[in-house]
Backbone as XML, in Angstrom:
<?xml version="1.0"?>
<chain id="A" units="angstrom">
  <residue number="1" name="MET">
    <atom name="N" x="-9.354" y="-15.391" z="0.694"/>
    <atom name="CA" x="-9.299" y="-16.573" z="-0.149"/>
    <atom name="C" x="-9.282" y="-16.145" z="-1.610"/>
  </residue>
  <residue number="2" name="GLU">
    <atom name="N" x="-8.469" y="-16.805" z="-2.388"/>
    <atom name="CA" x="-8.371" y="-16.484" z="-3.807"/>
    <atom name="C" x="-9.378" y="-17.312" z="-4.598"/>
  </residue>
  <residue number="3" name="LYS">
    <atom name="N" x="-9.988" y="-16.666" z="-5.580"/>
    <atom name="CA" x="-10.916" y="-17.362" z="-6.467"/>
    <atom name="C" x="-10.210" y="-17.628" z="-7.789"/>
  </residue>
  <residue number="4" name="MET">
    <atom name="N" x="-10.371" y="-18.820" z="-8.310"/>
    <atom name="CA" x="-9.784" y="-19.181" z="-9.596"/>
    <atom name="C" x="-10.745" y="-18.767" z="-10.701"/>
  </residue>
  <residue number="5" name="ILE">
    <atom name="N" x="-10.180" y="-18.186" z="-11.763"/>
    <atom name="CA" x="-11.005" y="-17.759" z="-12.891"/>
    <atom name="C" x="-10.196" y="-17.937" z="-14.171"/>
  </residue>
  <residue number="6" name="SER">
    <atom name="N" x="-10.849" y="-18.348" z="-15.240"/>
    <atom name="CA" x="-10.146" y="-18.548" z="-16.504"/>
    <atom name="C" x="-9.788" y="-17.198" z="-17.117"/>
  </residue>
  <residue number="7" name="ALA">
    <atom name="N" x="-8.799" y="-17.208" z="-17.990"/>
    <atom name="CA" x="-8.383" y="-15.979" z="-18.655"/>
    <atom name="C" x="-9.524" y="-15.408" z="-19.494"/>
  </residue>
  <residue number="8" name="ALA">
    <atom name="N" x="-10.283" y="-16.277" z="-20.140"/>
    <atom name="CA" x="-11.409" y="-15.812" z="-20.964"/>
    <atom name="C" x="-12.479" y="-15.157" z="-20.095"/>
  </residue>
  <residue number="9" name="ALA">
    <atom name="N" x="-12.795" y="-15.765" z="-18.940"/>
    <atom name="CA" x="-13.787" y="-15.179" z="-18.037"/>
    <atom name="C" x="-13.279" y="-13.863" z="-17.459"/>
  </residue>
  <residue number="10" name="ALA">
    <atom name="N" x="-11.983" y="-13.784" z="-17.165"/>
    <atom name="CA" x="-11.411" y="-12.543" z="-16.650"/>
    <atom name="C" x="-11.523" y="-11.434" z="-17.687"/>
  </residue>
  <residue number="11" name="ARG">
    <atom name="N" x="-11.292" y="-11.769" z="-18.928"/>
    <atom name="CA" x="-11.397" y="-10.782" z="-20.010"/>
    <atom name="C" x="-12.835" y="-10.288" z="-20.160"/>
  </residue>
  <residue number="12" name="ARG">
    <atom name="N" x="-13.788" y="-11.220" z="-20.105"/>
    <atom name="CA" x="-15.205" y="-10.848" z="-20.265"/>
    <atom name="C" x="-15.740" y="-10.038" z="-19.093"/>
  </residue>
  <residue number="13" name="ASN">
    <atom name="N" x="-15.268" y="-10.310" z="-17.890"/>
    <atom name="CA" x="-15.831" y="-9.714" z="-16.678"/>
    <atom name="C" x="-14.844" y="-8.808" z="-15.945"/>
  </residue>
  <residue number="14" name="PHE">
    <atom name="N" x="-13.937" y="-8.181" z="-16.677"/>
    <atom name="CA" x="-12.866" y="-7.442" z="-16.034"/>
    <atom name="C" x="-13.369" y="-6.326" z="-15.114"/>
  </residue>
  <residue number="15" name="SER">
    <atom name="N" x="-14.367" y="-5.571" z="-15.543"/>
    <atom name="CA" x="-14.853" y="-4.469" z="-14.697"/>
    <atom name="C" x="-15.482" y="-5.004" z="-13.408"/>
  </residue>
  <residue number="16" name="GLU">
    <atom name="N" x="-16.176" y="-6.144" z="-13.486"/>
    <atom name="CA" x="-16.742" y="-6.754" z="-12.280"/>
    <atom name="C" x="-15.637" y="-7.250" z="-11.348"/>
  </residue>
  <residue number="17" name="ILE">
    <atom name="N" x="-14.579" y="-7.807" z="-11.925"/>
    <atom name="CA" x="-13.454" y="-8.287" z="-11.125"/>
    <atom name="C" x="-12.786" y="-7.116" z="-10.405"/>
  </residue>
  <residue number="18" name="LEU">
    <atom name="N" x="-12.605" y="-5.995" z="-11.094"/>
    <atom name="CA" x="-12.004" y="-4.826" z="-10.461"/>
    <atom name="C" x="-12.844" y="-4.319" z="-9.298"/>
  </residue>
  <residue number="19" name="ARG">
    <atom name="N" x="-14.149" y="-4.313" z="-9.460"/>
    <atom name="CA" x="-15.028" y="-3.900" z="-8.355"/>
    <atom name="C" x="-14.861" y="-4.843" z="-7.163"/>
  </residue>
  <residue number="20" name="ALA">
    <atom name="N" x="-14.784" y="-6.134" z="-7.443"/>
    <atom name="CA" x="-14.618" y="-7.112" z="-6.366"/>
    <atom name="C" x="-13.256" y="-6.958" z="-5.684"/>
  </residue>
  <residue number="21" name="VAL">
    <atom name="N" x="-12.218" y="-6.636" z="-6.450"/>
    <atom name="CA" x="-10.885" y="-6.427" z="-5.883"/>
    <atom name="C" x="-10.899" y="-5.204" z="-4.966"/>
  </residue>
  <residue number="22" name="GLU">
    <atom name="N" x="-11.618" y="-4.165" z="-5.356"/>
    <atom name="CA" x="-11.745" y="-2.981" z="-4.502"/>
    <atom name="C" x="-12.359" y="-3.334" z="-3.154"/>
  </residue>
  <residue number="23" name="GLU">
    <atom name="N" x="-13.182" y="-4.366" z="-3.133"/>
    <atom name="CA" x="-13.819" y="-4.823" z="-1.894"/>
    <atom name="C" x="-12.930" y="-5.797" z="-1.117"/>
  </residue>
  <residue number="24" name="GLY">
    <atom name="N" x="-11.740" y="-6.115" z="-1.668"/>
    <atom name="CA" x="-10.802" y="-6.976" z="-0.953"/>
    <atom name="C" x="-10.669" y="-8.385" z="-1.503"/>
  </residue>
  <residue number="25" name="ASN">
    <atom name="N" x="-11.400" y="-8.742" z="-2.537"/>
    <atom name="CA" x="-11.306" y="-10.081" z="-3.115"/>
    <atom name="C" x="-10.022" y="-10.241" z="-3.921"/>
  </residue>
  <residue number="26" name="ARG">
    <atom name="N" x="-9.569" y="-11.484" z="-4.046"/>
    <atom name="CA" x="-8.365" y="-11.813" z="-4.808"/>
    <atom name="C" x="-8.708" y="-12.895" z="-5.832"/>
  </residue>
  <residue number="27" name="TYR">
    <atom name="N" x="-8.019" y="-12.840" z="-6.972"/>
    <atom name="CA" x="-8.266" y="-13.798" z="-8.047"/>
    <atom name="C" x="-6.956" y="-14.373" z="-8.550"/>
  </residue>
  <residue number="28" name="VAL">
    <atom name="N" x="-7.018" y="-15.639" z="-8.995"/>
    <atom name="CA" x="-5.920" y="-16.275" z="-9.712"/>
    <atom name="C" x="-6.433" y="-16.539" z="-11.117"/>
  </residue>
  <residue number="29" name="ILE">
    <atom name="N" x="-5.724" y="-16.002" z="-12.106"/>
    <atom name="CA" x="-6.116" y="-16.180" z="-13.504"/>
    <atom name="C" x="-5.460" y="-17.456" z="-14.020"/>
  </residue>
  <residue number="30" name="MET">
    <atom name="N" x="-6.292" y="-18.345" z="-14.557"/>
    <atom name="CA" x="-5.828" y="-19.635" z="-15.058"/>
    <atom name="C" x="-5.850" y="-19.637" z="-16.585"/>
  </residue>
  <residue number="31" name="LYS">
    <atom name="N" x="-4.810" y="-20.222" z="-17.169"/>
    <atom name="CA" x="-4.767" y="-20.381" z="-18.622"/>
    <atom name="C" x="-4.392" y="-21.823" z="-18.912"/>
  </residue>
  <residue number="32" name="ARG">
    <atom name="N" x="-5.294" y="-22.536" z="-19.540"/>
    <atom name="CA" x="-5.104" y="-23.967" z="-19.841"/>
    <atom name="C" x="-4.793" y="-24.777" z="-18.594"/>
  </residue>
  <residue number="33" name="GLY">
    <atom name="N" x="-5.468" y="-24.414" z="-17.499"/>
    <atom name="CA" x="-5.334" y="-25.166" z="-16.258"/>
    <atom name="C" x="-4.151" y="-24.786" z="-15.375"/>
  </residue>
  <residue number="34" name="SER">
    <atom name="N" x="-3.343" y="-23.815" z="-15.816"/>
    <atom name="CA" x="-2.189" y="-23.388" z="-15.021"/>
    <atom name="C" x="-2.356" y="-21.931" z="-14.586"/>
  </residue>
  <residue number="35" name="PRO">
    <atom name="N" x="-1.975" y="-21.621" z="-13.356"/>
    <atom name="CA" x="-2.072" y="-20.227" z="-12.906"/>
    <atom name="C" x="-1.039" y="-19.354" z="-13.626"/>
  </residue>
  <residue number="36" name="VAL">
    <atom name="N" x="-1.487" y="-18.198" z="-14.116"/>
    <atom name="CA" x="-0.574" y="-17.300" z="-14.834"/>
    <atom name="C" x="-0.495" y="-15.906" z="-14.204"/>
  </residue>
  <residue number="37" name="ALA">
    <atom name="N" x="-1.484" y="-15.541" z="-13.395"/>
    <atom name="CA" x="-1.475" y="-14.199" z="-12.807"/>
    <atom name="C" x="-2.342" y="-14.164" z="-11.564"/>
  </residue>
  <residue number="38" name="ARG">
    <atom name="N" x="-2.056" y="-13.173" z="-10.717"/>
    <atom name="CA" x="-2.882" y="-12.904" z="-9.541"/>
    <atom name="C" x="-3.367" y="-11.472" z="-9.631"/>
  </residue>
  <residue number="39" name="ILE">
    <atom name="N" x="-4.591" y="-11.256" z="-9.237"/>
    <atom name="CA" x="-5.152" y="-9.910" z="-9.154"/>
    <atom name="C" x="-5.666" y="-9.731" z="-7.739"/>
  </residue>
  <residue number="40" name="GLY">
    <atom name="N" x="-5.207" y="-8.670" z="-7.078"/>
    <atom name="CA" x="-5.630" y="-8.410" z="-5.713"/>
    <atom name="C" x="-5.424" y="-6.953" z="-5.356"/>
  </residue>
  <residue number="41" name="PRO">
    <atom name="N" x="-5.905" y="-6.559" z="-4.187"/>
    <atom name="CA" x="-5.757" y="-5.179" z="-3.754"/>
    <atom name="C" x="-4.288" y="-4.787" z="-3.605"/>
  </residue>
  <residue number="42" name="VAL">
    <atom name="N" x="-4.001" y="-3.542" z="-3.880"/>
    <atom name="CA" x="-2.649" y="-3.005" z="-3.726"/>
    <atom name="C" x="-2.478" y="-2.550" z="-2.279"/>
  </residue>
  <residue number="43" name="PRO">
    <atom name="N" x="-1.336" y="-2.861" z="-1.651"/>
    <atom name="CA" x="-1.119" y="-2.401" z="-0.281"/>
    <atom name="C" x="-1.065" y="-0.878" z="-0.212"/>
  </residue>
  <residue number="44" name="PRO">
    <atom name="N" x="-1.322" y="-0.300" z="0.930"/>
    <atom name="CA" x="-1.290" y="1.153" z="1.053"/>
    <atom name="C" x="0.040" y="1.739" z="0.615"/>
  </residue>
  <residue number="45" name="ALA">
    <atom name="N" x="-0.033" y="2.897" z="-0.024"/>
    <atom name="CA" x="1.183" y="3.563" z="-0.493"/>
    <atom name="C" x="2.066" y="3.947" z="0.677"/>
  </residue>
  <residue number="46" name="GLY">
    <atom name="N" x="3.354" y="3.880" z="0.456"/>
    <atom name="CA" x="4.297" y="4.309" z="1.484"/>
    <atom name="C" x="4.556" y="3.269" z="2.547"/>
  </residue>
  <residue number="47" name="GLY">
    <atom name="N" x="4.122" y="2.047" z="2.353"/>
    <atom name="CA" x="4.360" y="1.008" z="3.355"/>
    <atom name="C" x="3.801" y="1.404" z="4.697"/>
  </residue>
  <residue number="48" name="GLY">
    <atom name="N" x="2.482" y="1.485" z="4.799"/>
    <atom name="CA" x="1.802" y="1.973" z="5.988"/>
    <atom name="C" x="2.368" y="1.476" z="7.301"/>
  </residue>
  <residue number="49" name="HIS">
    <atom name="N" x="2.638" y="0.184" z="7.409"/>
    <atom name="CA" x="3.143" y="-0.339" z="8.679"/>
    <atom name="C" x="4.551" y="0.171" z="8.978"/>
  </residue>
  <residue number="50" name="LEU">
    <atom name="N" x="5.377" y="0.387" z="7.946"/>
    <atom name="CA" x="6.712" y="0.922" z="8.164"/>
    <atom name="C" x="6.650" y="2.366" z="8.632"/>
  </residue>
  <residue number="51" name="LYS">
    <atom name="N" x="5.743" y="3.109" z="8.039"/>
    <atom name="CA" x="5.561" y="4.506" z="8.442"/>
    <atom name="C" x="5.117" y="4.583" z="9.896"/>
  </residue>
  <residue number="52" name="ASP">
    <atom name="N" x="4.156" y="3.752" z="10.275"/>
    <atom name="CA" x="3.673" y="3.741" z="11.656"/>
    <atom name="C" x="4.787" y="3.360" z="12.625"/>
  </residue>
  <residue number="53" name="ALA">
    <atom name="N" x="5.624" y="2.403" z="12.239"/>
    <atom name="CA" x="6.730" y="1.982" z="13.097"/>
    <atom name="C" x="7.741" y="3.113" z="13.272"/>
  </residue>
  <residue number="54" name="LEU">
    <atom name="N" x="8.013" y="3.839" z="12.189"/>
    <atom name="CA" x="8.949" y="4.958" z="12.274"/>
    <atom name="C" x="8.409" y="6.058" z="13.180"/>
  </residue>
  <residue number="55" name="ILE">
    <atom name="N" x="7.148" y="6.403" z="13.017"/>
    <atom name="CA" x="6.544" y="7.444" z="13.843"/>
    <atom name="C" x="6.578" y="7.038" z="15.311"/>
  </residue>
  <residue number="56" name="GLU">
    <atom name="N" x="6.264" y="5.794" z="15.598"/>
    <atom name="CA" x="6.295" y="5.313" z="16.983"/>
    <atom name="C" x="7.715" y="5.384" z="17.551"/>
  </residue>
  <residue number="57" name="ARG">
    <atom name="N" x="8.697" y="5.020" z="16.746"/>
    <atom name="CA" x="10.083" y="5.076" z="17.207"/>
    <atom name="C" x="10.503" y="6.511" z="17.496"/>
  </residue>
  <residue number="58" name="LEU">
    <atom name="N" x="10.132" y="7.442" z="16.618"/>
    <atom name="CA" x="10.481" y="8.842" z="16.833"/>
    <atom name="C" x="9.807" y="9.409" z="18.079"/>
  </residue>
  <residue number="59" name="ARG">
    <atom name="N" x="8.582" y="9.022" z="18.309"/>
    <atom name="CA" x="7.863" y="9.497" z="19.494"/>
    <atom name="C" x="8.459" y="8.948" z="20.789"/>
  </residue>
  <residue number="60" name="SER">
    <atom name="N" x="9.046" y="7.779" z="20.742"/>
    <atom name="CA" x="9.608" y="7.176" z="21.950"/>
    <atom name="C" x="10.976" y="7.760" z="22.304"/>
  </residue>
  <residue number="61" name="ARG">
    <atom name="N" x="11.608" y="8.479" z="21.392"/>
    <atom name="CA" x="12.929" y="9.054" z="21.639"/>
    <atom name="C" x="12.799" y="10.360" z="22.422"/>
  </residue>
  <residue number="62" name="PRO">
    <atom name="N" x="13.760" y="10.650" z="23.270"/>
    <atom name="CA" x="13.698" y="11.907" z="24.025"/>
    <atom name="C" x="13.898" y="13.107" z="23.106"/>
  </residue>
  <residue number="63" name="THR">
    <atom name="N" x="13.270" y="14.212" z="23.462"/>
    <atom name="CA" x="13.436" y="15.442" z="22.696"/>
    <atom name="C" x="14.458" y="16.333" z="23.384"/>
  </residue>
  <residue number="64" name="LYS">
    <atom name="N" x="15.048" y="17.217" z="22.613"/>
    <atom name="CA" x="16.038" y="18.145" z="23.157"/>
    <atom name="C" x="15.474" y="19.552" z="23.085"/>
  </residue>
  <residue number="65" name="LYS">
    <atom name="N" x="15.658" y="20.299" z="24.155"/>
    <atom name="CA" x="15.270" y="21.705" z="24.168"/>
    <atom name="C" x="16.441" y="22.509" z="23.603"/>
  </residue>
  <residue number="66" name="ILE">
    <atom name="N" x="16.214" y="23.171" z="22.493"/>
    <atom name="CA" x="17.293" y="23.940" z="21.882"/>
    <atom name="C" x="17.056" y="25.444" z="21.980"/>
  </residue>
  <residue number="67" name="GLY">
    <atom name="N" x="15.961" y="25.828" z="22.584"/>
    <atom name="CA" x="15.687" y="27.249" z="22.753"/>
    <atom name="C" x="15.175" y="27.882" z="21.468"/>
  </residue>
  <residue number="68" name="LYS">
    <atom name="N" x="15.140" y="29.203" z="21.468"/>
    <atom name="CA" x="14.651" y="29.931" z="20.290"/>
    <atom name="C" x="15.801" y="30.185" z="19.328"/>
  </residue>
  <residue number="69" name="TRP">
    <atom name="N" x="15.477" y="30.327" z="18.074"/>
    <atom name="CA" x="16.483" y="30.663" z="17.081"/>
    <atom name="C" x="15.947" y="31.762" z="16.190"/>
  </residue>
  <residue number="70" name="LYS">
    <atom name="N" x="16.847" y="32.418" z="15.514"/>
    <atom name="CA" x="16.487" y="33.500" z="14.602"/>
    <atom name="C" x="16.463" y="32.969" z="13.184"/>
  </residue>
  <residue number="71" name="THR">
    <atom name="N" x="15.702" y="33.618" z="12.314"/>
    <atom name="CA" x="15.588" y="33.202" z="10.934"/>
    <atom name="C" x="16.948" y="33.159" z="10.253"/>
  </residue>
  <residue number="72" name="ASP">
    <atom name="N" x="17.804" y="34.146" z="10.497"/>
    <atom name="CA" x="19.113" y="34.168" z="9.834"/>
    <atom name="C" x="20.015" y="33.016" z="10.290"/>
  </residue>
  <residue number="73" name="GLU">
    <atom name="N" x="19.709" y="32.401" z="11.427"/>
    <atom name="CA" x="20.463" y="31.231" z="11.867"/>
    <atom name="C" x="20.053" y="29.981" z="11.065"/>
  </residue>
  <residue number="74" name="LEU">
    <atom name="N" x="18.822" y="29.988" z="10.605"/>
    <atom name="CA" x="18.341" y="28.857" z="9.818"/>
    <atom name="C" x="18.795" y="28.915" z="8.368"/>
  </residue>
  <residue number="75" name="TYR">
    <atom name="N" x="18.889" y="30.132" z="7.844"/>
    <atom name="CA" x="19.227" y="30.327" z="6.434"/>
    <atom name="C" x="20.494" y="31.148" z="6.316"/>
  </residue>
  <residue number="76" name="PRO">
    <atom name="N" x="21.662" y="30.512" z="6.306"/>
    <atom name="CA" x="22.935" y="31.262" z="6.237"/>
    <atom name="C" x="23.147" y="31.949" z="4.915"/>
  </residue>
</chain>
């Protein structure tokens, strides 16, 4: 749930708001009764759910046995 807070209160209590955001809270900053900004937690870097989906897809695909190779075959 988002909490509404005035721009002046956000300015005065910014460090407290950041601590609360770290805990998962979200805020809507109001200026003269109108919403002007949202402050909330940042999603995990790298799109966590996309990464998990890619890994799952790769794991579900069959693997190919290619045998052993020599270093000079890898680096022409």
